[in-house]
Short mmCIF file of C-alpha atoms and ligand atoms in Angstrom, two decimals:
data_model
loop_
_atom_site.label_atom_id
_atom_site.label_comp_id
_atom_site.label_asym_id
_atom_site.label_seq_id
_atom_site.Cartn_x
_atom_site.Cartn_y
_atom_site.Cartn_z
CA MET N 345 62.38 -174.95 -36.37
CA ARG N 346 60.37 -172.30 -36.58
CA LEU N 347 61.89 -170.11 -34.11
CA ALA N 348 65.32 -170.92 -32.90
CA SER N 349 67.55 -168.34 -33.92
CA THR N 350 64.89 -165.66 -32.15
CA LEU N 351 64.74 -167.89 -28.91
CA ALA N 352 68.49 -168.85 -28.78
CA SER N 353 69.63 -164.53 -29.23
CA LEU N 354 66.65 -163.94 -26.38
CA VAL N 355 67.62 -162.40 -22.88
CA VAL N 356 65.42 -160.38 -21.13
CA PHE N 357 65.78 -158.04 -17.58
CA LEU N 358 63.85 -158.45 -14.87
CA ALA N 359 62.58 -156.27 -12.41
CA HIS N 360 61.57 -157.78 -10.21
CA SER N 361 59.58 -155.29 -8.09
CA THR N 362 58.29 -156.83 -5.43
CA VAL N 363 61.68 -157.26 -3.93
CA SER N 364 62.42 -153.43 -1.93
CA GLN N 365 66.41 -153.68 -3.54
CA ALA N 366 65.40 -153.83 -7.47
CA TRP N 367 67.34 -157.21 -8.40
CA TYR N 368 68.22 -158.82 -11.32
CA THR N 369 67.28 -162.48 -13.56
CA VAL N 370 67.02 -163.70 -16.95
CA ILE N 371 63.93 -164.54 -18.31
CA GLN N 372 63.73 -167.11 -20.71
CA PRO N 373 60.85 -167.26 -23.31
CA LEU N 374 59.90 -170.92 -21.73
CA ASP N 375 59.98 -169.62 -17.97
CA THR N 376 57.10 -170.54 -16.03
CA ILE N 377 55.75 -167.19 -14.14
CA TRP N 378 53.30 -168.14 -11.27
CA LEU N 379 51.21 -165.18 -9.45
CA SER N 380 48.38 -165.41 -6.80
CA ALA N 381 46.30 -163.87 -5.52
CA PRO N 382 46.43 -162.41 -2.40
CA ASP N 383 43.44 -164.93 -0.66
CA LYS N 384 45.14 -167.48 -2.80
CA SER N 385 41.70 -168.02 -4.12
CA ILE N 386 43.50 -168.05 -7.81
CA ASN N 387 46.57 -169.45 -9.01
CA ALA N 388 47.92 -168.46 -12.47
CA SER N 389 51.30 -169.46 -14.45
CA TYR N 390 52.08 -167.83 -17.54
CA LEU N 391 54.85 -168.39 -20.29
CA PRO N 392 56.53 -164.66 -22.16
CA PHE N 393 56.21 -167.01 -25.39
CA GLY N 394 53.09 -166.22 -26.91
CA ALA N 395 52.38 -164.06 -23.39
CA THR N 396 50.76 -167.23 -22.80
CA GLN N 397 48.66 -167.94 -19.89
CA THR N 398 49.41 -171.75 -19.27
CA SER N 399 47.78 -172.52 -16.19
CA VAL N 400 44.72 -170.90 -13.92
CA TRP N 401 43.93 -172.61 -10.91
CA VAL N 402 40.72 -172.48 -8.56
CA ASN N 403 39.15 -174.05 -6.46
CA ASP N 404 35.41 -176.22 -7.12
CA LYS N 405 33.08 -176.48 -4.99
CA TYR N 406 34.24 -179.13 -2.88
CA GLY N 407 37.25 -177.61 -1.70
CA THR N 408 39.27 -178.71 -4.25
CA PRO N 409 42.21 -176.90 -6.76
CA ARG N 410 41.38 -177.64 -10.51
CA ASP N 411 43.44 -176.39 -13.56
CA LEU N 412 40.95 -175.47 -16.12
CA VAL N 413 42.70 -174.47 -19.10
CA LEU N 414 44.54 -176.98 -22.04
CA GLY N 415 48.12 -176.43 -22.11
CA TYR N 416 51.22 -178.32 -22.20
CA ASP N 417 53.13 -179.90 -19.14
CA ASN N 418 56.56 -179.75 -21.02
CA VAL N 419 56.94 -176.22 -22.26
CA THR N 420 59.07 -177.05 -25.55
CA THR N 421 55.89 -178.50 -26.62
CA TYR N 422 54.74 -174.46 -27.47
CA LEU N 423 57.36 -173.71 -29.84
CA ASP N 424 55.82 -176.53 -32.46
CA PRO N 425 52.59 -177.42 -30.71
CA PRO N 426 50.77 -180.89 -32.13
CA SER N 427 47.71 -177.70 -32.00
CA ARG N 428 48.58 -174.16 -31.54
CA TYR N 429 46.83 -171.70 -29.94
CA PHE N 430 46.81 -173.24 -26.24
CA GLY N 431 46.78 -170.01 -24.21
CA PRO N 432 48.28 -167.04 -26.04
CA ILE N 433 47.34 -163.71 -27.27
CA VAL N 434 46.75 -163.70 -30.49
CA GLY N 435 47.58 -160.06 -32.72
CA ARG N 436 48.26 -158.68 -35.28
CA TYR N 437 44.86 -159.41 -36.30
CA ALA N 438 42.51 -162.59 -34.40
CA ASN N 439 40.29 -164.78 -36.51
CA ARG N 440 40.78 -164.77 -39.90
CA ILE N 441 41.62 -162.32 -42.92
CA LYS N 442 39.43 -163.11 -46.54
CA ASN N 443 42.66 -163.78 -49.12
CA GLY N 444 44.77 -162.58 -46.42
CA THR N 445 43.84 -158.98 -48.31
CA PHE N 446 42.72 -155.73 -47.20
CA GLU N 447 42.59 -151.90 -48.19
CA LEU N 448 44.19 -149.40 -46.72
CA ASP N 449 44.24 -145.46 -47.71
CA ASN N 450 44.21 -147.26 -51.71
CA VAL N 451 46.99 -149.71 -51.12
CA THR N 452 45.84 -153.37 -50.97
CA TYR N 453 47.96 -155.22 -48.68
CA THR N 454 48.70 -159.33 -48.64
CA ILE N 455 49.27 -160.58 -45.67
CA VAL N 456 51.00 -164.64 -44.94
CA LYS N 457 48.27 -166.60 -45.45
CA ASN N 458 48.32 -169.78 -43.25
CA GLU N 459 45.19 -171.71 -43.21
CA ASN N 460 43.07 -173.07 -46.35
CA ASP N 461 46.19 -174.21 -48.04
CA GLY N 462 46.63 -170.82 -48.27
CA LEU N 463 42.75 -168.87 -48.70
CA ASP N 464 43.45 -166.92 -45.70
CA THR N 465 45.01 -165.87 -42.91
CA LEU N 466 44.53 -167.11 -39.25
CA HIS N 467 45.74 -165.34 -36.22
CA GLY N 468 47.90 -162.76 -37.86
CA GLY N 469 49.43 -165.37 -40.38
CA SER N 470 52.65 -167.71 -40.45
CA ILE N 471 54.17 -166.12 -36.87
CA GLY N 472 51.59 -164.14 -35.79
CA TRP N 473 51.79 -163.09 -31.72
CA ASP N 474 51.39 -166.05 -29.97
CA SER N 475 54.65 -167.28 -31.60
CA ARG N 476 57.15 -164.43 -30.83
CA PRO N 477 59.06 -164.36 -27.42
CA TRP N 478 57.24 -161.24 -25.49
CA THR N 479 59.74 -159.30 -22.97
CA VAL N 480 58.84 -159.22 -19.55
CA VAL N 481 58.53 -155.40 -18.11
CA ALA N 482 57.10 -155.78 -14.74
CA TRP N 483 56.38 -158.73 -12.21
CA SER N 484 54.69 -158.93 -9.07
CA GLU N 485 53.07 -161.94 -6.53
CA SER N 486 49.36 -161.43 -8.31
CA SER N 487 50.55 -159.45 -11.66
CA VAL N 488 52.56 -160.02 -14.85
CA THR N 489 53.18 -156.89 -18.16
CA PHE N 490 54.64 -159.03 -21.27
CA TYR N 491 55.61 -156.10 -23.74
CA LEU N 492 55.66 -156.93 -27.83
CA GLN N 493 56.97 -154.99 -30.69
CA ASP N 494 55.96 -156.09 -34.37
CA VAL N 495 57.66 -154.32 -36.49
CA ALA N 496 56.29 -153.16 -40.30
CA GLY N 497 56.57 -155.05 -42.73
CA SER N 498 56.08 -158.18 -40.24
CA MET N 499 53.92 -160.53 -42.08
CA GLY N 500 52.80 -157.83 -44.49
CA PHE N 501 51.40 -155.81 -41.71
CA PRO N 502 52.42 -151.98 -42.46
CA ALA N 503 53.44 -149.67 -39.24
CA THR N 504 55.43 -150.62 -36.43
CA VAL N 505 53.16 -151.75 -33.23
CA GLU N 506 54.11 -152.14 -29.75
CA ALA N 507 51.71 -153.81 -27.50
CA TYR N 508 51.79 -154.28 -23.77
CA VAL N 509 49.17 -157.56 -22.04
CA THR N 510 48.85 -157.45 -18.88
CA TYR N 511 47.48 -160.07 -16.26
CA THR N 512 46.57 -159.48 -12.44
CA LEU N 513 45.18 -162.45 -10.74
CA TYR N 514 42.47 -160.41 -7.78
CA ASN N 515 41.07 -161.61 -4.03
CA ASP N 516 37.55 -163.96 -4.24
CA ALA N 517 38.81 -165.12 -7.84
CA ALA N 518 39.48 -162.85 -10.32
CA LEU N 519 41.43 -162.46 -13.55
CA THR N 520 42.06 -159.80 -15.24
CA ILE N 521 43.31 -159.37 -18.69
CA GLU N 522 44.72 -155.76 -20.12
CA ILE N 523 46.26 -155.02 -23.31
CA ASN N 524 47.15 -151.93 -25.49
CA ALA N 525 48.55 -150.91 -28.40
CA THR N 526 49.76 -148.23 -30.30
CA ALA N 527 50.92 -147.87 -33.52
CA ASP N 528 53.24 -145.50 -35.89
CA GLY N 529 51.33 -145.54 -38.49
CA GLU N 530 48.35 -147.24 -39.88
CA THR N 531 47.73 -150.18 -39.68
CA PRO N 532 44.61 -153.03 -38.35
CA ILE N 533 44.61 -154.26 -35.11
CA LEU N 534 42.49 -156.71 -33.74
CA LEU N 535 43.89 -158.81 -30.38
CA SER N 536 42.21 -161.35 -28.16
CA SER N 537 43.35 -163.84 -25.27
CA HIS N 538 43.10 -167.41 -26.62
CA ASP N 539 42.40 -170.13 -23.62
CA TRP N 540 40.46 -173.14 -23.66
CA TRP N 541 38.61 -174.10 -20.82
CA ASN N 542 36.99 -176.36 -18.94
CA LEU N 543 35.42 -175.88 -15.43
CA GLU N 544 35.70 -179.65 -14.43
CA GLY N 545 39.75 -179.32 -15.20
CA TYR N 546 39.31 -183.04 -17.35
CA TYR N 547 38.23 -184.45 -13.38
CA SER N 548 35.48 -186.90 -13.85
CA TYR N 549 32.82 -186.10 -11.28
CA ASP N 550 30.34 -188.27 -12.72
CA GLY N 551 32.32 -191.65 -13.93
CA GLN N 552 31.95 -190.43 -17.16
CA ASN N 553 34.96 -187.86 -19.83
CA SER N 554 34.20 -184.51 -18.11
CA SER N 555 32.85 -183.27 -21.53
CA ILE N 556 31.91 -179.01 -22.49
CA LEU N 557 28.55 -180.27 -23.41
CA ASN N 558 27.18 -180.68 -19.93
CA HIS N 559 28.47 -176.83 -18.96
CA THR N 560 26.15 -173.64 -20.04
CA PHE N 561 26.13 -170.96 -21.47
CA TYR N 562 24.74 -167.61 -21.37
CA THR N 563 25.43 -164.55 -23.15
CA PRO N 564 22.44 -161.94 -22.32
CA ASP N 565 23.32 -159.29 -24.96
CA VAL N 566 24.09 -161.13 -28.14
CA THR N 567 22.09 -160.92 -30.53
CA SER N 568 22.93 -160.94 -33.79
CA TYR N 569 26.43 -163.09 -35.34
CA VAL N 570 28.79 -163.34 -37.95
CA ALA N 571 27.77 -165.47 -41.05
CA ALA N 572 30.32 -167.62 -42.71
CA ASP N 573 31.06 -169.62 -45.20
CA GLY N 574 32.38 -173.54 -45.58
CA ILE N 575 35.89 -172.56 -44.75
CA LEU N 576 34.84 -169.99 -42.03
CA ILE N 577 35.68 -166.89 -43.52
CA PRO N 578 32.93 -164.59 -43.05
CA THR N 579 30.21 -163.74 -45.90
CA GLY N 580 29.58 -160.00 -45.10
CA GLU N 581 26.17 -160.90 -43.27
CA LEU N 582 25.68 -160.07 -39.71
CA PRO N 583 22.62 -162.11 -39.27
CA SER N 584 20.65 -162.56 -35.79
CA VAL N 585 20.23 -165.41 -33.40
CA GLU N 586 16.77 -165.44 -32.53
CA GLY N 587 15.83 -168.35 -33.91
CA THR N 588 18.60 -170.05 -34.01
CA PRO N 589 20.56 -173.36 -32.36
CA LEU N 590 23.52 -169.84 -31.15
CA ASP N 591 20.68 -168.00 -29.03
CA PHE N 592 22.08 -168.19 -25.87
CA ARG N 593 20.14 -164.88 -24.29
CA THR N 594 18.55 -167.72 -21.47
CA ALA N 595 21.45 -169.63 -20.47
CA ARG N 596 21.30 -173.71 -21.66
CA THR N 597 23.62 -176.32 -22.26
CA ILE N 598 26.52 -175.98 -24.48
CA GLY N 599 24.87 -179.41 -25.51
CA SER N 600 21.33 -178.64 -25.64
CA GLU N 601 20.93 -178.02 -29.64
CA PHE N 602 23.67 -179.41 -30.83
CA ASN N 603 22.45 -181.22 -32.88
CA GLU N 604 20.71 -178.06 -35.14
CA THR N 605 24.64 -176.92 -35.25
CA VAL N 606 25.75 -178.98 -38.67
CA ASP N 607 28.11 -177.02 -41.09
CA VAL N 608 27.75 -173.93 -38.86
CA CYS N 609 31.68 -174.40 -37.92
CA GLY N 610 32.44 -175.18 -41.41
CA THR N 611 31.46 -177.39 -44.51
CA GLY N 612 30.25 -180.81 -42.39
CA CYS N 613 31.31 -180.00 -38.80
CA THR N 614 28.74 -179.75 -35.47
CA GLY N 615 29.30 -177.49 -33.10
CA TYR N 616 30.22 -173.62 -32.87
CA ASP N 617 33.07 -171.73 -34.08
CA THR N 618 31.28 -168.96 -34.45
CA CYS N 619 31.65 -164.78 -33.78
CA PHE N 620 28.76 -163.67 -31.71
CA VAL N 621 28.23 -160.18 -32.13
CA ARG N 622 26.48 -158.28 -28.26
CA ASP N 623 24.57 -155.63 -28.08
CA HIS N 624 27.30 -153.54 -26.86
CA ASN N 625 29.12 -150.88 -28.45
CA GLY N 626 30.60 -148.62 -26.34
CA THR N 627 34.14 -148.32 -24.12
CA ASP N 628 32.46 -149.45 -20.23
CA SER N 629 33.18 -153.02 -19.84
CA THR N 630 30.10 -155.07 -19.15
CA LEU N 631 28.90 -159.18 -18.60
CA ALA N 632 29.31 -160.51 -22.11
CA LEU N 633 28.84 -164.41 -20.74
CA GLU N 634 28.88 -166.36 -18.48
CA LEU N 635 29.83 -170.52 -18.21
CA TYR N 636 29.00 -173.22 -15.95
CA SER N 637 29.72 -176.45 -14.65
CA PRO N 638 27.02 -178.54 -12.01
CA ALA N 639 28.99 -181.08 -11.82
CA SER N 640 32.30 -178.63 -10.41
CA GLY N 641 29.88 -175.74 -9.17
CA ILE N 642 32.50 -173.74 -10.79
CA LYS N 643 30.94 -170.42 -13.27
CA LEU N 644 32.94 -168.11 -15.12
CA SER N 645 31.35 -164.29 -15.36
CA ILE N 646 33.18 -162.47 -18.43
CA SER N 647 32.47 -159.09 -18.19
CA SER N 648 34.67 -157.12 -20.96
CA GLU N 649 34.26 -153.71 -23.34
CA GLN N 650 34.34 -155.81 -26.46
CA HIS N 651 32.04 -155.82 -29.05
CA ALA N 652 32.04 -159.32 -29.59
CA ILE N 653 32.39 -163.61 -28.64
CA GLN N 654 33.97 -166.10 -30.30
CA LEU N 655 33.42 -169.79 -29.06
CA TYR N 656 34.66 -172.52 -30.25
CA SER N 657 33.88 -176.02 -29.05
CA CYS N 658 37.08 -177.61 -29.84
CA ASP N 659 35.51 -179.42 -32.75
CA GLY N 660 39.07 -179.86 -33.65
CA LEU N 661 40.33 -182.04 -30.61
CA ASP N 662 40.35 -186.11 -31.13
CA GLY N 663 42.04 -187.20 -28.04
CA THR N 664 45.59 -187.42 -29.52
CA ILE N 665 46.90 -185.14 -26.98
CA PRO N 666 47.01 -185.92 -23.53
CA ALA N 667 45.59 -183.36 -20.99
CA LYS N 668 48.34 -182.27 -18.09
CA ALA N 669 49.10 -184.35 -16.18
CA SER N 670 47.03 -181.65 -12.92
CA GLN N 671 44.22 -182.75 -15.03
CA GLY N 672 44.97 -185.88 -15.26
CA GLY N 673 46.71 -186.96 -18.39
CA LEU N 674 49.32 -188.81 -16.50
CA ASP N 675 46.04 -191.57 -16.13
CA GLY N 676 44.58 -191.66 -19.37
CA VAL N 677 42.97 -188.01 -19.81
CA VAL N 678 42.95 -186.89 -23.15
CA TYR N 679 41.96 -183.26 -24.70
CA SER N 680 38.70 -184.93 -26.43
CA GLN N 681 36.08 -183.22 -28.72
CA TYR N 682 34.33 -180.80 -27.45
CA SER N 683 35.59 -181.14 -23.70
CA CYS N 684 35.95 -177.68 -23.51
CA ALA N 685 35.34 -174.00 -24.84
CA VAL N 686 38.04 -171.56 -26.64
CA LEU N 687 36.37 -167.61 -25.36
CA GLU N 688 37.79 -165.02 -26.70
CA MET N 689 36.70 -161.27 -26.46
CA GLU N 690 37.11 -159.39 -29.52
CA GLU N 691 36.32 -156.72 -32.42
CA VAL N 692 33.79 -158.29 -34.74
CA ILE N 693 36.36 -160.51 -37.11
CA ASP N 694 37.17 -159.40 -40.40
CA ALA N 695 35.98 -155.38 -40.51
CA ILE N 696 38.32 -154.41 -42.45
CA ASN N 697 37.21 -156.83 -45.42
CA ASN N 698 33.47 -155.19 -44.13
CA PRO N 699 33.63 -151.67 -44.44
CA GLU N 700 29.64 -151.86 -44.42
CA TRP N 701 29.35 -152.72 -40.97
CA GLY N 702 30.84 -149.73 -39.74
CA ILE N 703 33.51 -150.79 -38.16
CA ASP N 704 37.09 -149.57 -37.70
CA SER N 705 39.40 -151.70 -36.54
CA ILE N 706 42.18 -149.73 -38.25
CA TYR N 707 44.92 -147.95 -35.37
CA GLY N 708 47.85 -145.67 -35.54
CA PRO N 709 49.26 -142.43 -33.45
CA ASP N 710 45.59 -141.12 -33.18
CA ARG N 711 44.15 -143.49 -32.10
CA PRO N 712 45.83 -146.33 -29.60
CA TYR N 713 43.86 -149.88 -28.92
CA THR N 714 43.12 -151.23 -26.01
CA TRP N 715 40.96 -154.42 -24.33
CA SER N 716 40.54 -155.12 -21.21
CA ALA N 717 37.76 -158.87 -19.68
CA THR N 718 37.63 -159.75 -16.14
CA TYR N 719 37.41 -163.38 -15.59
CA ASN N 720 35.14 -164.00 -12.37
CA PHE N 721 35.02 -167.56 -10.75
CA THR N 722 32.49 -168.50 -8.33
CA ILE N 723 30.67 -171.26 -6.84
CA VAL N 724 26.97 -171.18 -7.33
C1 NAG A 116 47.39 -171.30 -4.84
O1 NAG A 116 48.57 -171.48 -4.57
C2 NAG A 116 48.96 -171.77 -3.03
C3 NAG A 116 50.39 -172.40 -3.17
O2 NAG A 116 50.83 -171.47 -3.24
C4 NAG A 116 48.00 -172.74 -2.31
O3 NAG A 116 48.26 -173.08 -0.99
C5 NAG A 116 46.69 -172.58 -2.81
O4 NAG A 116 45.49 -174.17 -2.67
C6 NAG A 116 46.23 -172.63 -4.32
N1 NAG A 116 45.46 -171.97 -5.19
C7 NAG A 116 44.73 -172.67 -6.11
C8 NAG A 116 42.94 -172.26 -6.03
O5 NAG A 116 45.18 -173.19 -6.50
C1 NAG A 117 60.18 -181.83 -23.99
O1 NAG A 117 60.38 -181.78 -25.32
C2 NAG A 117 61.41 -181.48 -25.35
C3 NAG A 117 61.14 -181.69 -27.53
O2 NAG A 117 60.47 -182.64 -28.05
C4 NAG A 117 62.21 -182.59 -25.20
O3 NAG A 117 63.38 -183.06 -26.13
C5 NAG A 117 62.74 -182.83 -24.11
O4 NAG A 117 62.83 -184.25 -23.95
C6 NAG A 117 61.31 -183.60 -23.11
N1 NAG A 117 61.13 -182.97 -21.75
C7 NAG A 117 60.61 -183.78 -21.01
C8 NAG A 117 61.12 -183.58 -19.48
O5 NAG A 117 59.92 -184.72 -21.25
C1 NAG A 118 43.36 -162.84 -53.20
O1 NAG A 118 44.87 -162.10 -53.08
C2 NAG A 118 46.39 -162.37 -54.28
C3 NAG A 118 47.36 -162.35 -53.37
O2 NAG A 118 48.19 -162.61 -52.72
C4 NAG A 118 45.61 -161.01 -54.62
O3 NAG A 118 46.43 -161.54 -55.96
C5 NAG A 118 44.40 -161.36 -55.65
O4 NAG A 118 43.65 -160.26 -56.09
C6 NAG A 118 43.05 -161.41 -53.86
N1 NAG A 118 42.47 -161.92 -54.94
C7 NAG A 118 40.76 -161.56 -54.18
C8 NAG A 118 39.69 -161.15 -54.54
O5 NAG A 118 40.74 -160.53 -53.49
C1 NAG A 119 41.51 -143.75 -52.77
O1 NAG A 119 41.84 -143.54 -54.63
C2 NAG A 119 40.05 -142.19 -54.79
C3 NAG A 119 40.15 -142.60 -56.05
O2 NAG A 119 41.06 -142.64 -56.98
C4 NAG A 119 40.08 -141.40 -53.60
O3 NAG A 119 39.49 -139.97 -54.69
C5 NAG A 119 40.82 -140.89 -52.72
O4 NAG A 119 41.55 -139.61 -52.66
C6 NAG A 119 42.42 -141.55 -52.54
N1 NAG A 119 42.34 -141.66 -50.64
C7 NAG A 119 43.10 -141.89 -50.39
C8 NAG A 119 43.24 -141.72 -49.35
O5 NAG A 119 44.60 -142.04 -51.18
C1 NAG A 120 49.90 -149.65 -21.80
O1 NAG A 120 50.30 -150.32 -21.05
C2 NAG A 120 51.30 -150.33 -20.22
C3 NAG A 120 52.22 -151.21 -19.47
O2 NAG A 120 50.95 -151.03 -18.40
C4 NAG A 120 51.55 -148.49 -20.06
O3 NAG A 120 53.02 -148.73 -18.98
C5 NAG A 120 51.51 -147.71 -20.22
O4 NAG A 120 51.32 -146.66 -20.10
C6 NAG A 120 50.32 -148.05 -21.65
N1 NAG A 120 49.82 -147.25 -23.11
C7 NAG A 120 48.86 -146.92 -23.09
C8 NAG A 120 49.04 -146.11 -24.34
O5 NAG A 120 48.08 -147.30 -22.55
C1 NAG A 121 37.43 -191.53 -21.23
O1 NAG A 121 38.25 -190.81 -22.50
C2 NAG A 121 38.87 -192.30 -22.22
C3 NAG A 121 40.65 -191.87 -23.56
O2 NAG A 121 39.67 -191.83 -24.32
C4 NAG A 121 38.50 -193.83 -23.26
O3 NAG A 121 39.49 -194.79 -23.64
C5 NAG A 121 37.56 -194.20 -22.27
O4 NAG A 121 36.68 -195.32 -22.40
C6 NAG A 121 36.57 -192.42 -21.40
N1 NAG A 121 35.51 -192.98 -20.63
C7 NAG A 121 34.31 -192.66 -20.27
C8 NAG A 121 33.71 -192.94 -19.38
O5 NAG A 121 33.87 -192.69 -21.34
C1 NAG A 122 25.69 -184.80 -19.37
O1 NAG A 122 25.72 -184.95 -17.88
C2 NAG A 122 24.69 -186.18 -17.65
C3 NAG A 122 24.00 -185.87 -16.09
O2 NAG A 122 25.28 -186.53 -15.08
C4 NAG A 122 25.12 -187.69 -18.21
O3 NAG A 122 24.54 -188.38 -17.70
C5 NAG A 122 25.76 -187.37 -19.58
O4 NAG A 122 26.78 -187.97 -19.84
C6 NAG A 122 26.79 -185.84 -19.23
N1 NAG A 122 27.15 -185.94 -21.19
C7 NAG A 122 28.23 -185.66 -21.85
C8 NAG A 122 27.78 -185.47 -22.79
O5 NAG A 122 28.62 -184.98 -21.10
C1 NAG A 123 22.10 -186.03 -30.94
O1 NAG A 123 21.66 -187.02 -32.06
C2 NAG A 123 21.68 -188.18 -31.44
C3 NAG A 123 21.57 -188.54 -33.38
O2 NAG A 123 20.64 -188.94 -33.93
C4 NAG A 123 20.81 -188.11 -30.56
O3 NAG A 123 21.16 -189.64 -30.23
C5 NAG A 123 20.91 -187.56 -29.09
O4 NAG A 123 19.93 -187.37 -28.45
C6 NAG A 123 20.44 -186.02 -29.70
N1 NAG A 123 20.74 -185.32 -28.88
C7 NAG A 123 19.79 -184.38 -28.45
C8 NAG A 123 20.77 -183.05 -27.46
O5 NAG A 123 19.20 -183.30 -30.04
C1 NAG A 124 29.49 -148.10 -32.62
O1 NAG A 124 29.89 -146.53 -32.35
C2 NAG A 124 30.05 -145.56 -32.60
C3 NAG A 124 30.66 -144.52 -31.88
O2 NAG A 124 29.14 -144.28 -31.37
C4 NAG A 124 30.25 -145.34 -34.05
O3 NAG A 124 30.33 -144.60 -34.47
C5 NAG A 124 29.54 -146.60 -34.75
O4 NAG A 124 29.32 -147.19 -35.75
C6 NAG A 124 28.93 -147.83 -33.27
N1 NAG A 124 29.03 -149.46 -34.64
C7 NAG A 124 28.48 -150.15 -34.84
C8 NAG A 124 28.37 -151.51 -35.49
O5 NAG A 124 27.39 -149.69 -33.79
C1 NAG A 125 34.60 -158.77 -10.42
O1 NAG A 125 36.19 -159.03 -9.78
C2 NAG A 125 36.37 -157.96 -10.20
C3 NAG A 125 37.93 -157.82 -9.05
O2 NAG A 125 37.51 -158.19 -7.76
C4 NAG A 125 35.22 -156.38 -9.60
O3 NAG A 125 35.94 -155.84 -8.91
C5 NAG A 125 33.92 -156.70 -10.10
O4 NAG A 125 33.17 -156.21 -9.11
C6 NAG A 125 33.69 -158.73 -9.77
N1 NAG A 125 32.27 -158.78 -11.29
C7 NAG A 125 31.44 -159.25 -11.17
C8 NAG A 125 30.36 -159.24 -12.37
O5 NAG A 125 31.16 -160.11 -10.22
#
């Protein structure tokens, strides 16, 4: 068990900010933290382990609360999961690093390679930030902040990074995720929140099993995408989405050009697992995407300053993992192929190995890293 020793020694002291006379308790990595917006329009739960979002509840168009993200009922499962990355913060460098290597100041760094039999690094290596026990440093009824120190040399990265992530729920069913990170030397940083969405909470509105293929997707300012090879390593090309099944500048269902996506998610794979590049390179947060289920009436709108969006259409799920009880898991509902969409706001992936893109993903004492996204849920 990869983290048993870390977990055994972990004790976190927590100041509960909603209580006037501060009291302290012990929060373990697998203790569930519940938040709700003041108006109860949105509730969500978190684990310090991976700073993981384990549920997000909003009402559907009939006023019934639905749990919109994938997860495990038994929190112990997060330690050694059958499908990794259900809801955590991924880092220190999300997505794939070609050959697990990069150059910085004429030094070649080799990061732990944890995918494709050692051909690349995925989500920061075998023990990425999704697999670390974060510390709770602030907690109120509607907000929680986690802290992580990632020491120099960990997974092969240079420099020690300190990171904070804050989840906050607001009235009218809104959620913000804010991340910042500071490093004591130069290092690549590329972070994201890795949630798997089904805007029907796996409920069957029409007698059919819930599928992401009937959700509409809209990316108004995505003009290009990161071309990738058969194992999803960026090739260095940033082609236009024009005339491809990656063009969602007009809202349409994820399934509408699905047959055209053969090989898009790797050799022989049908579906999406793609980094979409926005025509947006700045610090202001603007609308990046909308995901909408006509059946539940729930529309998710994500605004962010981030330059790119990863969409993964849950191509690799195969129905062997039961859904959470809140999603019908006790009645036989399973996490099947194409039943969800992973949406990650991020910088353009593997920019550290593609300097010709002109994207600087190196951070350090003079350049703190920030990431934010607002998730608004409305009924349409
Ligand atoms: C949130 O939880 C409260 C109970 O604390 C409940 O009344 C409300 O319906 C929940 N809202 C949603 C959207 O799940
Ligand atoms: C949760 O999973 C752990 C590890 O598989 C197991 O030991 C434990 O009994 C499970 N707990 C429940 C309540 O099922
Ligand atoms: C791939 O990484 C290894 C170290 O793991 C290194 O020896 C080799 O030179 C790298 N190959 C390329 C093409 O960069
Ligand atoms: C890297 O190597 C080149 C060529 O040897 C040299 O000109 C440059 O100053 C070096 N850069 C750093 C940061 O050491
Ligand atoms: C990062 O976030 C934490 C928690 O909100 C805050 O205390 C800290 O000042 C922030 N640091 C930077 C560099 O923005
Ligand atoms: C829904 O999925 C379950 C589990 O895979 C399967 O047994 C059932 O036949 C499916 N129902 C429909 C209506 O497709
Ligand atoms: C999409 O919706 C239509 C109409 O409700 C339904 O017949 C079809 O089975 C759905 N397809 C998927 C893949 O869920
Ligand atoms: C995709 O191909 C299958 C099998 O050839 C066909 O039944 C289905 O209608 C096609 N779907 C779309 C959206 O073109
Ligand atoms: C993004 O903006 C920065 C600052 O204006 C600029 O230096 C950089 O070249 C731009 N990058 C891209 C890929 O447009
Ligand atoms: C999203 O929700 C936030 C918080 O309630 C709000 O400030 C913002 O205006 C909303 N954005 C959109 C696009 O609805």
